[in-house]
Amino acid sequence: MGLTIKEELRGKNIIVPENPVSNFLFNNTRSGLLWLVIRLYLGYAWLDAGWHKVTSDKWVGSEAGAGLTGFIKGAIGKAADGKDVTGWYASFLEDVVLPRAEVFSYVVAFGELLVGLGLILGLLTGIAAFFGAFMNACFLFAGTLSTNPLLFILATWIVLGWKVAGWYGLDRWALPFLGTPWSSLKRRANDQSVSS
C-alpha cells in the first residue's frame, strides 16, 4: 500500500528502484569503457579548441580579447536581427562580457583546455563535463550551433555518469582519495559498528 503525500512529507522514505539500463550506465564500472570512448571524443574536441585559442594572439596573446570581441559582436548582431539570440543574453554579452573581453578570452581559452585535459585524463570527470556543458550552453545562447548541441548532450550524460565515467582514468584513484559522498558514509557506518 502506498504512502500519502502527507506521510511522505512527514519523513517517510520511499526508494524507487533503478531500472537496469540506467543502473548499468551510471553505477556499474563495466560501463566505464563506453564512457571512456565518449570522454576521449569530447575531451579531444575541447582540447583541440582550447589549444587553438591558447596559441592564438587574438585570444591570449598581444591582441587578447579580439577573437572573443568578434564572436560577441556577431551574437549581438544576430539578436538585433531577431535571429537565434535572445535579448537578455545579448544584453549580458554587451554589458558584462564585452567590456571585459580580454579577461573572458583567457577564461574561455584556458577553460576549454582544462575541460579537455580533465576529460581525457579522467580526472574530476563530472566537474570537467559540467563546465564543458556550461560553455556549450553559453555558445548555444550566443547562436552558435556547430557541434555544440552534440557536445552538450554528451557532456550532460557524462555528468550523470560521473561516478563511473572516470573509472578508466585518474578518477578511479582521485575520487576515493578526495572523499566521495559514499566513501564518507561508509566510513561513518564502519566507525559506528566498531564503536558499538
Short mmCIF file of N, CA and C in Angstrom, two decimals:
data_model
loop_
_atom_site.label_atom_id
_atom_site.label_comp_id
_atom_site.label_asym_id
_atom_site.label_seq_id
_atom_site.Cartn_x
_atom_site.Cartn_y
_atom_site.Cartn_z
N MET A 1 0.85 -1.17 0.00
CA MET A 1 0.00 0.00 0.00
C MET A 1 0.89 1.23 0.00
N GLY A 2 0.58 2.21 -0.85
CA GLY A 2 1.40 3.41 -0.98
C GLY A 2 1.15 4.41 0.13
N LEU A 3 2.13 5.25 0.33
CA LEU A 3 2.03 6.32 1.32
C LEU A 3 1.37 7.53 0.70
N THR A 4 0.69 8.29 1.52
CA THR A 4 0.10 9.53 1.03
C THR A 4 1.21 10.59 0.97
N ILE A 5 0.94 11.66 0.25
CA ILE A 5 1.91 12.76 0.15
C ILE A 5 2.19 13.33 1.53
N LYS A 6 1.17 13.42 2.35
CA LYS A 6 1.34 13.95 3.71
C LYS A 6 2.30 13.07 4.51
N GLU A 7 2.16 11.74 4.37
CA GLU A 7 3.07 10.82 5.07
C GLU A 7 4.51 10.95 4.54
N GLU A 8 4.63 11.11 3.24
CA GLU A 8 5.95 11.28 2.65
C GLU A 8 6.62 12.54 3.18
N LEU A 9 5.86 13.61 3.28
CA LEU A 9 6.42 14.87 3.75
C LEU A 9 6.78 14.83 5.23
N ARG A 10 6.19 13.93 5.96
CA ARG A 10 6.50 13.79 7.39
C ARG A 10 7.72 12.92 7.64
N GLY A 11 8.42 12.54 6.60
CA GLY A 11 9.66 11.81 6.81
C GLY A 11 9.66 10.37 6.36
N LYS A 12 8.54 9.87 5.88
CA LYS A 12 8.53 8.51 5.34
C LYS A 12 9.38 8.52 4.07
N ASN A 13 10.19 7.51 3.90
CA ASN A 13 11.13 7.48 2.81
C ASN A 13 10.77 6.38 1.83
N ILE A 14 10.67 6.74 0.55
CA ILE A 14 10.37 5.76 -0.48
C ILE A 14 11.56 5.73 -1.44
N ILE A 15 12.10 4.56 -1.64
CA ILE A 15 13.20 4.38 -2.59
C ILE A 15 12.63 3.75 -3.85
N VAL A 16 12.76 4.45 -4.96
CA VAL A 16 12.31 3.92 -6.24
C VAL A 16 13.48 3.15 -6.85
N PRO A 17 13.27 1.85 -7.14
CA PRO A 17 14.39 1.06 -7.67
C PRO A 17 14.84 1.59 -9.03
N GLU A 18 16.14 1.45 -9.27
CA GLU A 18 16.76 1.91 -10.52
C GLU A 18 16.47 0.87 -11.60
N ASN A 19 16.19 1.35 -12.83
CA ASN A 19 16.00 0.39 -13.92
C ASN A 19 17.35 -0.16 -14.36
N PRO A 20 17.40 -1.34 -14.96
CA PRO A 20 18.68 -1.99 -15.27
C PRO A 20 19.58 -1.18 -16.21
N VAL A 21 19.00 -0.46 -17.16
CA VAL A 21 19.82 0.29 -18.11
C VAL A 21 20.53 1.45 -17.42
N SER A 22 19.78 2.28 -16.68
CA SER A 22 20.42 3.41 -16.01
C SER A 22 21.34 2.93 -14.88
N ASN A 23 21.00 1.81 -14.25
CA ASN A 23 21.88 1.25 -13.23
C ASN A 23 23.23 0.86 -13.85
N PHE A 24 23.18 0.23 -15.02
CA PHE A 24 24.42 -0.14 -15.72
C PHE A 24 25.21 1.10 -16.13
N LEU A 25 24.54 2.06 -16.75
CA LEU A 25 25.24 3.24 -17.28
C LEU A 25 25.83 4.13 -16.20
N PHE A 26 25.11 4.30 -15.10
CA PHE A 26 25.50 5.32 -14.12
C PHE A 26 26.09 4.77 -12.82
N ASN A 27 26.04 3.45 -12.62
CA ASN A 27 26.52 2.89 -11.37
C ASN A 27 27.47 1.72 -11.52
N ASN A 28 27.59 1.16 -12.71
CA ASN A 28 28.36 -0.05 -12.91
C ASN A 28 29.68 0.27 -13.59
N THR A 29 30.79 -0.14 -13.00
CA THR A 29 32.11 0.18 -13.57
C THR A 29 32.33 -0.47 -14.93
N ARG A 30 31.56 -1.52 -15.25
CA ARG A 30 31.70 -2.13 -16.58
C ARG A 30 31.32 -1.16 -17.69
N SER A 31 30.49 -0.16 -17.39
CA SER A 31 30.14 0.84 -18.40
C SER A 31 31.26 1.84 -18.61
N GLY A 32 32.31 1.74 -17.82
CA GLY A 32 33.43 2.67 -17.92
C GLY A 32 34.07 2.71 -19.30
N LEU A 33 34.07 1.58 -20.01
CA LEU A 33 34.65 1.56 -21.36
C LEU A 33 33.83 2.41 -22.34
N LEU A 34 32.51 2.35 -22.21
CA LEU A 34 31.65 3.21 -23.03
C LEU A 34 31.92 4.68 -22.71
N TRP A 35 32.00 4.99 -21.42
CA TRP A 35 32.28 6.37 -21.01
C TRP A 35 33.66 6.81 -21.47
N LEU A 36 34.61 5.90 -21.49
CA LEU A 36 35.96 6.23 -21.95
C LEU A 36 35.94 6.72 -23.39
N VAL A 37 35.22 6.01 -24.26
CA VAL A 37 35.13 6.41 -25.67
C VAL A 37 34.50 7.80 -25.78
N ILE A 38 33.39 8.02 -25.06
CA ILE A 38 32.71 9.31 -25.11
C ILE A 38 33.62 10.40 -24.54
N ARG A 39 34.28 10.10 -23.41
CA ARG A 39 35.19 11.07 -22.78
C ARG A 39 36.32 11.47 -23.70
N LEU A 40 36.93 10.49 -24.37
CA LEU A 40 38.06 10.79 -25.26
C LEU A 40 37.62 11.64 -26.45
N TYR A 41 36.47 11.33 -27.02
CA TYR A 41 35.95 12.13 -28.13
C TYR A 41 35.69 13.57 -27.68
N LEU A 42 34.97 13.69 -26.59
CA LEU A 42 34.62 15.01 -26.07
C LEU A 42 35.86 15.76 -25.60
N GLY A 43 36.74 15.07 -24.92
CA GLY A 43 37.97 15.68 -24.43
C GLY A 43 38.84 16.18 -25.56
N TYR A 44 38.95 15.39 -26.63
CA TYR A 44 39.75 15.83 -27.78
C TYR A 44 39.14 17.08 -28.41
N ALA A 45 37.81 17.12 -28.53
CA ALA A 45 37.15 18.30 -29.11
C ALA A 45 37.47 19.55 -28.30
N TRP A 46 37.40 19.44 -26.97
CA TRP A 46 37.70 20.60 -26.11
C TRP A 46 39.18 20.94 -26.12
N LEU A 47 40.03 19.94 -26.06
CA LEU A 47 41.47 20.18 -26.05
C LEU A 47 41.92 20.85 -27.35
N ASP A 48 41.40 20.39 -28.46
CA ASP A 48 41.73 20.96 -29.76
C ASP A 48 41.27 22.43 -29.85
N ALA A 49 40.03 22.68 -29.43
CA ALA A 49 39.51 24.05 -29.47
C ALA A 49 40.31 24.96 -28.54
N GLY A 50 40.60 24.47 -27.34
CA GLY A 50 41.37 25.26 -26.39
C GLY A 50 42.79 25.52 -26.86
N TRP A 51 43.42 24.50 -27.44
CA TRP A 51 44.79 24.65 -27.91
C TRP A 51 44.89 25.73 -29.00
N HIS A 52 43.91 25.73 -29.92
CA HIS A 52 43.91 26.76 -30.96
C HIS A 52 43.79 28.16 -30.36
N LYS A 53 43.04 28.27 -29.26
CA LYS A 53 42.87 29.58 -28.64
C LYS A 53 44.10 30.00 -27.83
N VAL A 54 44.67 29.09 -27.04
CA VAL A 54 45.82 29.49 -26.20
C VAL A 54 47.07 29.74 -27.04
N THR A 55 47.09 29.27 -28.27
CA THR A 55 48.23 29.56 -29.13
C THR A 55 47.94 30.69 -30.11
N SER A 56 46.83 31.38 -29.94
CA SER A 56 46.44 32.48 -30.81
C SER A 56 46.59 33.81 -30.07
N ASP A 57 47.25 34.76 -30.72
CA ASP A 57 47.40 36.10 -30.12
C ASP A 57 46.06 36.80 -29.92
N LYS A 58 45.07 36.44 -30.71
CA LYS A 58 43.76 37.09 -30.59
C LYS A 58 42.96 36.62 -29.38
N TRP A 59 43.43 35.54 -28.73
CA TRP A 59 42.74 35.03 -27.56
C TRP A 59 43.53 35.25 -26.28
N VAL A 60 44.82 34.94 -26.29
CA VAL A 60 45.61 35.09 -25.06
C VAL A 60 46.92 35.82 -25.28
N GLY A 61 47.15 36.30 -26.45
CA GLY A 61 48.42 36.95 -26.75
C GLY A 61 48.32 38.47 -26.70
N SER A 62 49.08 39.08 -27.58
CA SER A 62 49.17 40.54 -27.59
C SER A 62 47.85 41.21 -27.95
N GLU A 63 47.00 40.51 -28.68
CA GLU A 63 45.68 41.05 -29.04
C GLU A 63 44.55 40.37 -28.26
N ALA A 64 44.85 39.90 -27.05
CA ALA A 64 43.87 39.14 -26.25
C ALA A 64 42.53 39.86 -26.21
N GLY A 65 41.50 39.11 -26.46
CA GLY A 65 40.15 39.65 -26.44
C GLY A 65 39.60 39.93 -27.82
N ALA A 66 40.46 40.05 -28.82
CA ALA A 66 40.00 40.38 -30.17
C ALA A 66 39.12 39.26 -30.75
N GLY A 67 39.53 38.01 -30.55
CA GLY A 67 38.74 36.89 -31.05
C GLY A 67 37.37 36.82 -30.39
N LEU A 68 37.35 37.00 -29.09
CA LEU A 68 36.08 36.97 -28.35
C LEU A 68 35.21 38.16 -28.70
N THR A 69 35.82 39.32 -28.89
CA THR A 69 35.06 40.52 -29.25
C THR A 69 34.32 40.32 -30.57
N GLY A 70 34.99 39.72 -31.55
CA GLY A 70 34.34 39.44 -32.83
C GLY A 70 33.16 38.49 -32.66
N PHE A 71 33.36 37.47 -31.83
CA PHE A 71 32.30 36.49 -31.56
C PHE A 71 31.10 37.17 -30.89
N ILE A 72 31.37 38.02 -29.89
CA ILE A 72 30.30 38.70 -29.16
C ILE A 72 29.54 39.66 -30.06
N LYS A 73 30.26 40.41 -30.86
CA LYS A 73 29.59 41.36 -31.77
C LYS A 73 28.71 40.63 -32.78
N GLY A 74 29.15 39.44 -33.21
CA GLY A 74 28.33 38.63 -34.10
C GLY A 74 27.04 38.19 -33.41
N ALA A 75 27.15 37.79 -32.15
CA ALA A 75 25.96 37.36 -31.39
C ALA A 75 25.01 38.53 -31.16
N ILE A 76 25.56 39.69 -30.83
CA ILE A 76 24.72 40.88 -30.61
C ILE A 76 24.02 41.28 -31.92
N GLY A 77 24.73 41.14 -33.04
CA GLY A 77 24.13 41.41 -34.34
C GLY A 77 22.98 40.47 -34.66
N LYS A 78 23.14 39.21 -34.30
CA LYS A 78 22.06 38.24 -34.51
C LYS A 78 20.83 38.63 -33.70
N ALA A 79 21.06 39.06 -32.46
CA ALA A 79 19.93 39.47 -31.60
C ALA A 79 19.23 40.69 -32.19
N ALA A 80 20.00 41.62 -32.72
CA ALA A 80 19.42 42.83 -33.31
C ALA A 80 18.57 42.48 -34.53
N ASP A 81 18.98 41.44 -35.27
CA ASP A 81 18.22 40.99 -36.44
C ASP A 81 17.06 40.06 -36.06
N GLY A 82 16.94 39.76 -34.76
CA GLY A 82 15.88 38.87 -34.30
C GLY A 82 16.15 37.40 -34.59
N LYS A 83 17.43 37.04 -34.74
CA LYS A 83 17.79 35.66 -35.09
C LYS A 83 18.57 35.00 -33.97
N ASP A 84 18.16 33.84 -33.54
CA ASP A 84 18.94 32.88 -32.75
C ASP A 84 19.44 33.34 -31.37
N VAL A 85 19.45 34.61 -31.04
CA VAL A 85 19.97 35.09 -29.76
C VAL A 85 18.89 35.92 -29.08
N THR A 86 18.58 35.54 -27.84
CA THR A 86 17.55 36.28 -27.10
C THR A 86 18.11 37.62 -26.62
N GLY A 87 17.20 38.54 -26.38
CA GLY A 87 17.59 39.88 -25.96
C GLY A 87 18.34 39.92 -24.64
N TRP A 88 17.89 39.12 -23.66
CA TRP A 88 18.55 39.15 -22.36
C TRP A 88 19.99 38.66 -22.45
N TYR A 89 20.25 37.66 -23.32
CA TYR A 89 21.62 37.16 -23.43
C TYR A 89 22.49 38.16 -24.19
N ALA A 90 21.92 38.79 -25.20
CA ALA A 90 22.67 39.82 -25.92
C ALA A 90 23.02 40.98 -24.99
N SER A 91 22.09 41.34 -24.11
CA SER A 91 22.38 42.40 -23.12
C SER A 91 23.49 41.98 -22.18
N PHE A 92 23.47 40.73 -21.72
CA PHE A 92 24.53 40.21 -20.86
C PHE A 92 25.87 40.28 -21.58
N LEU A 93 25.91 39.84 -22.83
CA LEU A 93 27.16 39.88 -23.59
C LEU A 93 27.66 41.32 -23.76
N GLU A 94 26.74 42.21 -24.07
CA GLU A 94 27.12 43.61 -24.33
C GLU A 94 27.54 44.35 -23.07
N ASP A 95 26.82 44.10 -21.96
CA ASP A 95 27.07 44.87 -20.73
C ASP A 95 28.12 44.25 -19.81
N VAL A 96 28.24 42.93 -19.83
CA VAL A 96 29.14 42.26 -18.88
C VAL A 96 30.39 41.70 -19.57
N VAL A 97 30.21 40.96 -20.64
CA VAL A 97 31.33 40.27 -21.26
C VAL A 97 32.17 41.20 -22.14
N LEU A 98 31.52 41.96 -23.01
CA LEU A 98 32.25 42.80 -23.96
C LEU A 98 33.23 43.78 -23.29
N PRO A 99 32.82 44.47 -22.21
CA PRO A 99 33.79 45.38 -21.57
C PRO A 99 34.97 44.64 -20.93
N ARG A 100 34.82 43.36 -20.66
CA ARG A 100 35.88 42.55 -20.04
C ARG A 100 36.34 41.44 -20.99
N ALA A 101 36.34 41.73 -22.26
CA ALA A 101 36.62 40.71 -23.28
C ALA A 101 37.99 40.08 -23.09
N GLU A 102 38.98 40.84 -22.67
CA GLU A 102 40.31 40.28 -22.51
C GLU A 102 40.33 39.21 -21.41
N VAL A 103 39.67 39.51 -20.28
CA VAL A 103 39.62 38.55 -19.16
C VAL A 103 38.84 37.31 -19.58
N PHE A 104 37.66 37.50 -20.17
CA PHE A 104 36.84 36.37 -20.59
C PHE A 104 37.53 35.56 -21.68
N SER A 105 38.35 36.20 -22.48
CA SER A 105 39.09 35.50 -23.52
C SER A 105 40.03 34.47 -22.90
N TYR A 106 40.75 34.86 -21.86
CA TYR A 106 41.62 33.93 -21.15
C TYR A 106 40.82 32.82 -20.48
N VAL A 107 39.69 33.18 -19.88
CA VAL A 107 38.85 32.19 -19.19
C VAL A 107 38.35 31.14 -20.19
N VAL A 108 37.89 31.58 -21.35
CA VAL A 108 37.38 30.65 -22.35
C VAL A 108 38.51 29.76 -22.88
N ALA A 109 39.63 30.36 -23.25
CA ALA A 109 40.72 29.59 -23.84
C ALA A 109 41.27 28.54 -22.88
N PHE A 110 41.60 28.97 -21.66
CA PHE A 110 42.16 28.01 -20.71
C PHE A 110 41.08 27.09 -20.13
N GLY A 111 39.85 27.56 -20.06
CA GLY A 111 38.74 26.70 -19.63
C GLY A 111 38.54 25.55 -20.59
N GLU A 112 38.56 25.82 -21.89
CA GLU A 112 38.42 24.76 -22.89
C GLU A 112 39.57 23.76 -22.77
N LEU A 113 40.77 24.27 -22.59
CA LEU A 113 41.94 23.40 -22.47
C LEU A 113 41.83 22.50 -21.23
N LEU A 114 41.43 23.08 -20.09
CA LEU A 114 41.32 22.31 -18.86
C LEU A 114 40.19 21.29 -18.92
N VAL A 115 39.08 21.65 -19.53
CA VAL A 115 37.98 20.69 -19.70
C VAL A 115 38.46 19.51 -20.54
N GLY A 116 39.16 19.80 -21.63
CA GLY A 116 39.68 18.73 -22.48
C GLY A 116 40.64 17.82 -21.74
N LEU A 117 41.56 18.40 -20.99
CA LEU A 117 42.52 17.59 -20.22
C LEU A 117 41.81 16.76 -19.15
N GLY A 118 40.86 17.36 -18.45
CA GLY A 118 40.13 16.63 -17.41
C GLY A 118 39.39 15.44 -17.97
N LEU A 119 38.77 15.62 -19.14
CA LEU A 119 38.02 14.52 -19.75
C LEU A 119 38.95 13.44 -20.29
N ILE A 120 40.02 13.84 -20.94
CA ILE A 120 40.95 12.84 -21.49
C ILE A 120 41.63 12.05 -20.38
N LEU A 121 42.06 12.73 -19.33
CA LEU A 121 42.73 12.04 -18.23
C LEU A 121 41.75 11.34 -17.28
N GLY A 122 40.48 11.67 -17.39
CA GLY A 122 39.50 11.10 -16.47
C GLY A 122 39.70 11.61 -15.06
N LEU A 123 40.07 12.86 -14.93
CA LEU A 123 40.31 13.47 -13.63
C LEU A 123 39.22 14.49 -13.34
N LEU A 124 38.49 14.28 -12.24
CA LEU A 124 37.34 15.12 -11.91
C LEU A 124 36.41 15.22 -13.11
N THR A 125 36.12 14.06 -13.67
CA THR A 125 35.39 13.94 -14.92
C THR A 125 34.04 14.65 -14.89
N GLY A 126 33.27 14.45 -13.83
CA GLY A 126 31.96 15.08 -13.74
C GLY A 126 32.06 16.59 -13.72
N ILE A 127 33.04 17.12 -13.02
CA ILE A 127 33.23 18.57 -12.94
C ILE A 127 33.67 19.12 -14.29
N ALA A 128 34.61 18.44 -14.93
CA ALA A 128 35.07 18.87 -16.26
C ALA A 128 33.91 18.86 -17.25
N ALA A 129 33.11 17.80 -17.23
CA ALA A 129 31.97 17.71 -18.15
C ALA A 129 30.95 18.79 -17.85
N PHE A 130 30.73 19.10 -16.57
CA PHE A 130 29.78 20.16 -16.21
C PHE A 130 30.22 21.50 -16.81
N PHE A 131 31.49 21.84 -16.66
CA PHE A 131 31.96 23.12 -17.19
C PHE A 131 31.99 23.11 -18.72
N GLY A 132 32.24 21.95 -19.32
CA GLY A 132 32.13 21.85 -20.77
C GLY A 132 30.70 22.09 -21.23
N ALA A 133 29.75 21.46 -20.56
CA ALA A 133 28.34 21.66 -20.90
C ALA A 133 27.93 23.12 -20.69
N PHE A 134 28.45 23.73 -19.63
CA PHE A 134 28.15 25.16 -19.37
C PHE A 134 28.65 26.03 -20.52
N MET A 135 29.88 25.77 -20.97
CA MET A 135 30.40 26.56 -22.10
C MET A 135 29.60 26.29 -23.36
N ASN A 136 29.21 25.02 -23.60
CA ASN A 136 28.37 24.72 -24.76
C ASN A 136 27.07 25.49 -24.70
N ALA A 137 26.46 25.55 -23.52
CA ALA A 137 25.21 26.29 -23.36
C ALA A 137 25.42 27.77 -23.66
N CYS A 138 26.52 28.33 -23.19
CA CYS A 138 26.82 29.74 -23.48
C CYS A 138 26.96 29.98 -24.97
N PHE A 139 27.66 29.07 -25.67
CA PHE A 139 27.82 29.21 -27.12
C PHE A 139 26.47 29.06 -27.83
N LEU A 140 25.63 28.14 -27.34
CA LEU A 140 24.30 27.97 -27.93
C LEU A 140 23.44 29.20 -27.72
N PHE A 141 23.49 29.78 -26.53
CA PHE A 141 22.74 31.02 -26.28
C PHE A 141 23.22 32.14 -27.20
N ALA A 142 24.50 32.09 -27.58
CA ALA A 142 25.06 33.12 -28.46
C ALA A 142 24.76 32.82 -29.94
N GLY A 143 23.97 31.79 -30.19
CA GLY A 143 23.54 31.50 -31.55
C GLY A 143 24.50 30.67 -32.38
N THR A 144 25.44 29.97 -31.72
CA THR A 144 26.41 29.15 -32.45
C THR A 144 26.04 27.68 -32.31
N LEU A 145 25.59 27.09 -33.41
CA LEU A 145 25.21 25.68 -33.36
C LEU A 145 26.44 24.80 -33.52
N SER A 146 26.95 24.65 -34.71
CA SER A 146 28.14 23.84 -34.96
C SER A 146 27.98 22.48 -34.26
N THR A 147 28.97 22.07 -33.48
CA THR A 147 28.90 20.80 -32.75
C THR A 147 28.38 20.98 -31.33
N ASN A 148 28.03 22.20 -30.95
CA ASN A 148 27.64 22.47 -29.57
C ASN A 148 26.47 21.63 -29.06
N PRO A 149 25.41 21.40 -29.84
CA PRO A 149 24.33 20.55 -29.30
C PRO A 149 24.79 19.13 -28.97
N LEU A 150 25.57 18.53 -29.87
CA LEU A 150 26.07 17.18 -29.62
C LEU A 150 27.00 17.16 -28.41
N LEU A 151 27.92 18.10 -28.34
CA LEU A 151 28.86 18.15 -27.21
C LEU A 151 28.12 18.40 -25.90
N PHE A 152 27.08 19.22 -25.94
CA PHE A 152 26.28 19.49 -24.74
C PHE A 152 25.60 18.21 -24.26
N ILE A 153 25.00 17.47 -25.17
CA ILE A 153 24.32 16.22 -24.80
C ILE A 153 25.31 15.21 -24.21
N LEU A 154 26.44 15.02 -24.87
CA LEU A 154 27.43 14.06 -24.37
C LEU A 154 27.97 14.48 -23.00
N ALA A 155 28.23 15.77 -22.83
CA ALA A 155 28.73 16.26 -21.53
C ALA A 155 27.69 16.06 -20.44
N THR A 156 26.43 16.28 -20.78
CA THR A 156 25.36 16.08 -19.79
C THR A 156 25.29 14.61 -19.37
N TRP A 157 25.44 13.71 -20.32
CA TRP A 157 25.45 12.28 -19.99
C TRP A 157 26.61 11.95 -19.07
N ILE A 158 27.78 12.52 -19.37
CA ILE A 158 28.94 12.25 -18.52
C ILE A 158 28.71 12.80 -17.11
N VAL A 159 28.08 13.95 -17.00
CA VAL A 159 27.76 14.49 -15.67
C VAL A 159 26.88 13.49 -14.92
N LEU A 160 25.91 12.92 -15.60
CA LEU A 160 25.03 11.94 -14.95
C LEU A 160 25.79 10.68 -14.54
N GLY A 161 26.77 10.30 -15.35
CA GLY A 161 27.53 9.09 -15.06
C GLY A 161 28.85 9.35 -14.37
N TRP A 162 28.96 10.45 -13.66
CA TRP A 162 30.24 10.88 -13.08
C TRP A 162 30.89 9.83 -12.19
N LYS A 163 30.09 9.00 -11.52
CA LYS A 163 30.66 8.01 -10.60
C LYS A 163 31.51 6.97 -11.31
N VAL A 164 31.13 6.63 -12.54
CA VAL A 164 31.85 5.59 -13.27
C VAL A 164 32.47 6.10 -14.57
N ALA A 165 32.17 7.31 -14.97
CA ALA A 165 32.70 7.83 -16.24
C ALA A 165 34.21 7.97 -16.23
N GLY A 166 34.80 8.19 -15.09
CA GLY A 166 36.25 8.30 -14.99
C GLY A 166 36.93 7.06 -14.45
N TRP A 167 36.21 5.94 -14.44
CA TRP A 167 36.76 4.70 -13.88
C TRP A 167 38.03 4.29 -14.61
N TYR A 168 38.03 4.41 -15.94
CA TYR A 168 39.24 4.15 -16.72
C TYR A 168 39.96 5.48 -16.92
N GLY A 169 40.41 6.01 -15.83
CA GLY A 169 41.10 7.29 -15.79
C GLY A 169 41.56 7.54 -14.36
N LEU A 170 41.96 8.75 -14.08
CA LEU A 170 42.51 9.08 -12.77
C LEU A 170 41.45 9.16 -11.67
N ASP A 171 40.19 9.30 -12.03
CA ASP A 171 39.13 9.35 -11.01
C ASP A 171 39.07 8.07 -10.18
N ARG A 172 39.50 6.98 -10.75
CA ARG A 172 39.49 5.69 -10.05
C ARG A 172 40.26 5.81 -8.73
N TRP A 173 41.30 6.63 -8.73
CA TRP A 173 42.11 6.83 -7.52
C TRP A 173 41.84 8.19 -6.88
N ALA A 174 41.53 9.18 -7.70
CA ALA A 174 41.34 10.53 -7.17
C ALA A 174 40.06 10.66 -6.33
N LEU A 175 38.96 10.09 -6.80
CA LEU A 175 37.70 10.24 -6.06
C LEU A 175 37.76 9.61 -4.67
N PRO A 176 38.27 8.38 -4.51
CA PRO A 176 38.38 7.84 -3.15
C PRO A 176 39.34 8.67 -2.28
N PHE A 177 40.41 9.17 -2.89
CA PHE A 177 41.37 9.98 -2.13
C PHE A 177 40.74 11.30 -1.69
N LEU A 178 39.99 11.94 -2.59
CA LEU A 178 39.36 13.23 -2.26
C LEU A 178 38.17 13.07 -1.33
N GLY A 179 37.60 11.89 -1.32
CA GLY A 179 36.45 11.64 -0.46
C GLY A 179 35.15 11.88 -1.19
N THR A 180 34.57 10.83 -1.68
CA THR A 180 33.29 10.91 -2.35
C THR A 180 32.19 10.78 -1.31
N PRO A 181 31.00 11.21 -1.63
CA PRO A 181 29.92 11.14 -0.63
C PRO A 181 29.70 9.75 -0.07
N TRP A 182 29.78 8.71 -0.92
CA TRP A 182 29.53 7.36 -0.43
C TRP A 182 30.68 6.83 0.40
N SER A 183 31.91 7.30 0.17
CA SER A 183 33.02 6.80 0.98
C SER A 183 32.95 7.34 2.40
N SER A 184 32.48 8.59 2.59
CA SER A 184 32.36 9.14 3.94
C SER A 184 31.21 8.47 4.69
N LEU A 185 30.14 8.12 3.98
CA LEU A 185 29.03 7.41 4.62
C LEU A 185 29.47 6.01 5.05
N LYS A 186 30.26 5.36 4.19
CA LYS A 186 30.75 4.02 4.51
C LYS A 186 31.68 4.07 5.72
N ARG A 187 32.55 5.09 5.78
CA ARG A 187 33.44 5.24 6.93
C ARG A 187 32.65 5.46 8.21
N ARG A 188 31.62 6.32 8.13
CA ARG A 188 30.79 6.57 9.32
C ARG A 188 30.11 5.30 9.77
N ALA A 189 29.57 4.52 8.83
CA ALA A 189 28.91 3.26 9.20
C ALA A 189 29.90 2.30 9.83
N ASN A 190 31.10 2.22 9.26
CA ASN A 190 32.13 1.35 9.84
C ASN A 190 32.55 1.83 11.24
N ASP A 191 32.71 3.15 11.41
CA ASP A 191 33.08 3.71 12.71
C ASP A 191 32.01 3.42 13.74
N GLN A 192 30.72 3.52 13.34
CA GLN A 192 29.64 3.26 14.28
C GLN A 192 29.58 1.79 14.66
N SER A 193 29.82 0.90 13.70
CA SER A 193 29.77 -0.53 14.02
C SER A 193 30.94 -0.93 14.90
N VAL A 194 32.09 -0.28 14.75
CA VAL A 194 33.25 -0.58 15.58
C VAL A 194 33.02 -0.09 17.01
N SER A 195 32.41 1.10 17.13
CA SER A 195 32.20 1.68 18.47
C SER A 195 31.06 0.98 19.23
N SER A 196 30.21 0.23 18.52
CA SER A 196 29.06 -0.42 19.18
C SER A 196 29.46 -1.64 19.95
#
